Tab-separated table of C-alpha atoms in Angstrom:
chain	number	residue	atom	x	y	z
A	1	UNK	CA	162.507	96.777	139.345
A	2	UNK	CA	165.681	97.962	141.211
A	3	UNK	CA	166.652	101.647	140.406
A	4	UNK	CA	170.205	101.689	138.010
A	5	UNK	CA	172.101	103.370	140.586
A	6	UNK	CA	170.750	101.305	143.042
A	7	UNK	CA	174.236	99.786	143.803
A	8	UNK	CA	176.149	103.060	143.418
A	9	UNK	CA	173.512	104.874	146.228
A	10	UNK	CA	174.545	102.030	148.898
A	11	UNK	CA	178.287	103.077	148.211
A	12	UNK	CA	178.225	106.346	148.571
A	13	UNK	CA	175.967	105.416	151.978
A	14	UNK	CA	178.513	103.392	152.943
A	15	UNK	CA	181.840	106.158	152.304
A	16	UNK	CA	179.609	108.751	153.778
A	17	UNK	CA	179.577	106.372	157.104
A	18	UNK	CA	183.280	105.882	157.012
A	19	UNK	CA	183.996	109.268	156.633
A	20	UNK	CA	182.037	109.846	159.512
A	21	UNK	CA	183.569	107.207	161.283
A	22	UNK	CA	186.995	108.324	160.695
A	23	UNK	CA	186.434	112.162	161.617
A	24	UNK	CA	184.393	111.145	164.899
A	25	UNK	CA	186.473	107.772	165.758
A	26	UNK	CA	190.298	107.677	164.652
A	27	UNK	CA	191.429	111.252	165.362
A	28	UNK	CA	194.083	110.334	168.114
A	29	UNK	CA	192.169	112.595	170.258
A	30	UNK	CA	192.094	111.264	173.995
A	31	UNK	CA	189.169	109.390	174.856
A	32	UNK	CA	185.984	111.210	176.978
A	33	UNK	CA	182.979	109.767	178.379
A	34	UNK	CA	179.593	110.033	176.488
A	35	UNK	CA	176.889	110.265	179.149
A	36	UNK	CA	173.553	110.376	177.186
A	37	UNK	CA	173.735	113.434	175.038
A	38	UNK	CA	176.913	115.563	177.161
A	39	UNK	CA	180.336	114.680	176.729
A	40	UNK	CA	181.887	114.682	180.004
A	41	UNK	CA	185.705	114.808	180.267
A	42	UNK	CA	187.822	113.692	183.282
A	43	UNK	CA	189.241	116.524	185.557
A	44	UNK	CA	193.000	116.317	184.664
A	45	UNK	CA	191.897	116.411	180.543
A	46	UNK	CA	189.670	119.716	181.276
A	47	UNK	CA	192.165	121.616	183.498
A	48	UNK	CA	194.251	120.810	180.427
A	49	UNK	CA	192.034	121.997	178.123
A	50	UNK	CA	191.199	125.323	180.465
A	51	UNK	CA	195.152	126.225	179.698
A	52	UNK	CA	194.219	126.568	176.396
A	53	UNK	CA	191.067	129.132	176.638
A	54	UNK	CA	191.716	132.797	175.586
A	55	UNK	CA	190.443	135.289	178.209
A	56	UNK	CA	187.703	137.400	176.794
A	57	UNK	CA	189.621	140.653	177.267
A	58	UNK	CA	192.685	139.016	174.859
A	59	UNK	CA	189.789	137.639	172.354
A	60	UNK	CA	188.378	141.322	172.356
A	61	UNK	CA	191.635	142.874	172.357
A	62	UNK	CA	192.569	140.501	169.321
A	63	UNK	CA	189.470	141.352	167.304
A	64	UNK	CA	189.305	143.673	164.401
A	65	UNK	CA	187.095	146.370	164.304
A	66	UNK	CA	185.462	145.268	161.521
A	67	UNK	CA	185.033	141.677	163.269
A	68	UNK	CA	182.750	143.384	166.291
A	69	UNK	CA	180.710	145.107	163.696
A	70	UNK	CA	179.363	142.646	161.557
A	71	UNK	CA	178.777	140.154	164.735
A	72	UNK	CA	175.520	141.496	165.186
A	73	UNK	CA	174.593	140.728	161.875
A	74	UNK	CA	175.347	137.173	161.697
A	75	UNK	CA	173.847	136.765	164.881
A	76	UNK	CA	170.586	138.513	163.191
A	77	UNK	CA	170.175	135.488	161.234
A	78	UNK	CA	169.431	133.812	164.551
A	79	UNK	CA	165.733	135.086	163.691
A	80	UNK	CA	164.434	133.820	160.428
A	81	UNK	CA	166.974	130.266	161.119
A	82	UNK	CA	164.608	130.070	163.899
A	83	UNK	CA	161.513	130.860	162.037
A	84	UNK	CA	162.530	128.058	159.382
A	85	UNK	CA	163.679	125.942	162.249
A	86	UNK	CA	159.583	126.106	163.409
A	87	UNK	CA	157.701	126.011	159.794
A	88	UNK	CA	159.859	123.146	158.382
A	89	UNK	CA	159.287	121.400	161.649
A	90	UNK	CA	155.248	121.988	161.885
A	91	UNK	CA	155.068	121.464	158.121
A	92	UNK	CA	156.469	117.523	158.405
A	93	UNK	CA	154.283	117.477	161.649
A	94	UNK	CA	151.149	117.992	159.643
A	95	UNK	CA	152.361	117.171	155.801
A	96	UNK	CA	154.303	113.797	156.029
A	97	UNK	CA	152.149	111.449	158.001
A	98	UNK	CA	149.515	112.684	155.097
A	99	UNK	CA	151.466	111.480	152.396
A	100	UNK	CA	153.913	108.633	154.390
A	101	UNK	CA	156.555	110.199	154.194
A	102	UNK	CA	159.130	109.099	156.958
A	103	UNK	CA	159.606	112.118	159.493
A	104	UNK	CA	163.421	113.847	159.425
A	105	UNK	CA	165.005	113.443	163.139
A	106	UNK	CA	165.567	116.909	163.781
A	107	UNK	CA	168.085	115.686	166.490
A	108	UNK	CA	170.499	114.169	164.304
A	109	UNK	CA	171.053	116.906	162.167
A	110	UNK	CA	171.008	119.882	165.269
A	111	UNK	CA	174.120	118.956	167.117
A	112	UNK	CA	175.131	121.054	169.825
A	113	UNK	CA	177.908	120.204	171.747
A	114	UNK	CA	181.093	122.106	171.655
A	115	UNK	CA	180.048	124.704	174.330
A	116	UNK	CA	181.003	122.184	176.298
A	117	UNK	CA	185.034	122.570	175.562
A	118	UNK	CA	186.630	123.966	178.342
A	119	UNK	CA	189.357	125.324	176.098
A	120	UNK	CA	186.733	127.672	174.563
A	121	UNK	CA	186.001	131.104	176.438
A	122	UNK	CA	181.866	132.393	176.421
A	123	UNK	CA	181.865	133.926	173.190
A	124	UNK	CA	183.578	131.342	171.250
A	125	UNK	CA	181.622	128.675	173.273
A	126	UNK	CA	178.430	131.531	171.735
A	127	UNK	CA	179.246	131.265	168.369
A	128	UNK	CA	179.726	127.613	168.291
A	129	UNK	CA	176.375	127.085	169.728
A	130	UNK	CA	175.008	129.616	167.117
A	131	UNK	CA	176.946	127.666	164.114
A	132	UNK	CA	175.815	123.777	165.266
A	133	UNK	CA	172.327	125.138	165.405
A	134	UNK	CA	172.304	127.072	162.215
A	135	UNK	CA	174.123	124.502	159.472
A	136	UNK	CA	171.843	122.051	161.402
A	137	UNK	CA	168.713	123.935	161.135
A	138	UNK	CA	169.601	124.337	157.241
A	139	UNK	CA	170.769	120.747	156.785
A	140	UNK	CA	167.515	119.910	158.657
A	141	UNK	CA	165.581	121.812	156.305
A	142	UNK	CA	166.878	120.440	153.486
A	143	UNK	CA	166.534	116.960	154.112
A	144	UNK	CA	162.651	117.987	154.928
A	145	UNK	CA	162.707	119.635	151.519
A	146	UNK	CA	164.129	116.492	149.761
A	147	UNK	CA	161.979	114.117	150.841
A	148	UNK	CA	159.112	116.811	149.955
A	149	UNK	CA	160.674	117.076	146.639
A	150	UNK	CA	161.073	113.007	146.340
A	151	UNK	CA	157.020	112.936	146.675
A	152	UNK	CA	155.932	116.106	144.580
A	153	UNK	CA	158.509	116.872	141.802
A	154	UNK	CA	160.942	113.502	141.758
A	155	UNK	CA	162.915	114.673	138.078
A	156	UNK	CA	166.133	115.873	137.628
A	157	UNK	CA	167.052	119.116	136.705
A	158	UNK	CA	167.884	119.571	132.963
A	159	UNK	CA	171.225	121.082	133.840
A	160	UNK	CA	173.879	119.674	136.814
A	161	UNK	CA	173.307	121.520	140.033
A	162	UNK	CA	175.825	122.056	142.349
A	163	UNK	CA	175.761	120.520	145.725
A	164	UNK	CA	172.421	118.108	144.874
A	165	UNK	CA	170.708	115.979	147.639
A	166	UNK	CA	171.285	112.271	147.305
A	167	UNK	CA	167.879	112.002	146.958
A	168	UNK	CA	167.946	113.266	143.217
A	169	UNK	CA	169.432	109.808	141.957
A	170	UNK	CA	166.331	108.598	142.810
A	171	UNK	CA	164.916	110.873	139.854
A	172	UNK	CA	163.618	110.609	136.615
A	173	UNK	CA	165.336	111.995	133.775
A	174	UNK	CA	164.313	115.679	133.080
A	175	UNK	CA	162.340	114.720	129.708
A	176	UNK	CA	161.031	111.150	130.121
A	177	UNK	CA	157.734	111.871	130.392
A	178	UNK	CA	156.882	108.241	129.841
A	179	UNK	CA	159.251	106.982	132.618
A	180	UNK	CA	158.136	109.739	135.047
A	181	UNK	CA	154.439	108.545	134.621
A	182	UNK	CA	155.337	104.710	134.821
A	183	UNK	CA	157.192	105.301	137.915
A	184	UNK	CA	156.239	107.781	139.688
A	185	UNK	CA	154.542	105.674	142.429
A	186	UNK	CA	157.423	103.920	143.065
A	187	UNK	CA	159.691	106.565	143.957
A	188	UNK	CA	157.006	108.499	146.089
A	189	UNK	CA	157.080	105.284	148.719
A	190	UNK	CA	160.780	104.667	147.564
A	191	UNK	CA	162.081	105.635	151.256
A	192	UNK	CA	163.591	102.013	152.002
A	193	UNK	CA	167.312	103.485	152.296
A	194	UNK	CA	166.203	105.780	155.277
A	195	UNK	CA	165.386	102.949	157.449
């Protein structure tokens, strides 16, 4: 039996792919060569781009106080991002095989690339490394965590949440306690979209 929002699950896949398409493809930025995982840009684009970089003395001279202070406690995060970073990746190592639950690609949610801007000076180049690793680590995790969720606990919340997984259409209704036993099975190997 085909879910009901079977049809409406392929269309958001599909806008979430254009939107992706059209924020990495149709920008009107100039083109660069993608060798493996690096971007590499030709010579004349990044001594065009290096007019562009802020000395560090101007970005420190530019910076409020209050700025330098609380840097060193966003960059404390680094340590329990990292932590999750390692127990969400062991846990799928030893926990989804188990149950067959396809692995997350930890590689296509960790991006980081824009160090690699030549109009960016070291710290900015720092804290853009620090961001694509920690809103990947976290998307990462969650994606670990709703797959987990899809196999354990697949019913919806009674009330809406904000900022749901996709996953969740995949749910029972919070209540149907006949529909969650009669298909519970299903949805557990239900991970056909991922492939």
């Amino acid at each position: 039996m085909s879910h009901p929002l079977e049809k409406l699950i392929v269309e958001i896949q599909a806008l979430e792919r254009s939107v992706a398409d059209k924020i990495h493809g149709s920008s009107g930025e100039p083109t660069d060569e993608r060798q493996h995982q690096n971007v590499v840009f030709d010579a004349d684009l990044r001594r065009r781009h290096r007019v562009f970089a802020k000395s560090l003395w101007r970005y420190m001279l530019d910076s409020t106080v209050m700025t330098v202070l609380t840097a060193p406690v966003i960059y404390a995060l680094l340590i329990p991002v990292s932590m999750l970073d390692l127990f969400v990746t062991v846990y799928q190592w030893v926990c989804f095989p188990v149950y067959r639950i396809p692995a997350v690609c930890r590689h296509e949610y960790v991006v980081i690339d824009r160090h690699q801007l030549a109009y960016l000076n070291a710290i900015e180049k720092l804290n853009c490394v620090y961001c694509g690793y920690a809103n990947g680590v976290l998307a990462y995790a969650r994606e670990i965590a709703s797959r987990t969720e899809q196999y354990w606990c697949p019913i919806k919340h009674a009330r809406r949440v904000k900022g749901c997984h996709t996953r969740q259409c995949l749910f029972c209704r919070f209540g149907d306690a006949e529909g969650y036993r009669h298909e519970l099975d299903r949805i557990r190997k239900r991970f056909t979209d991922l492939q």
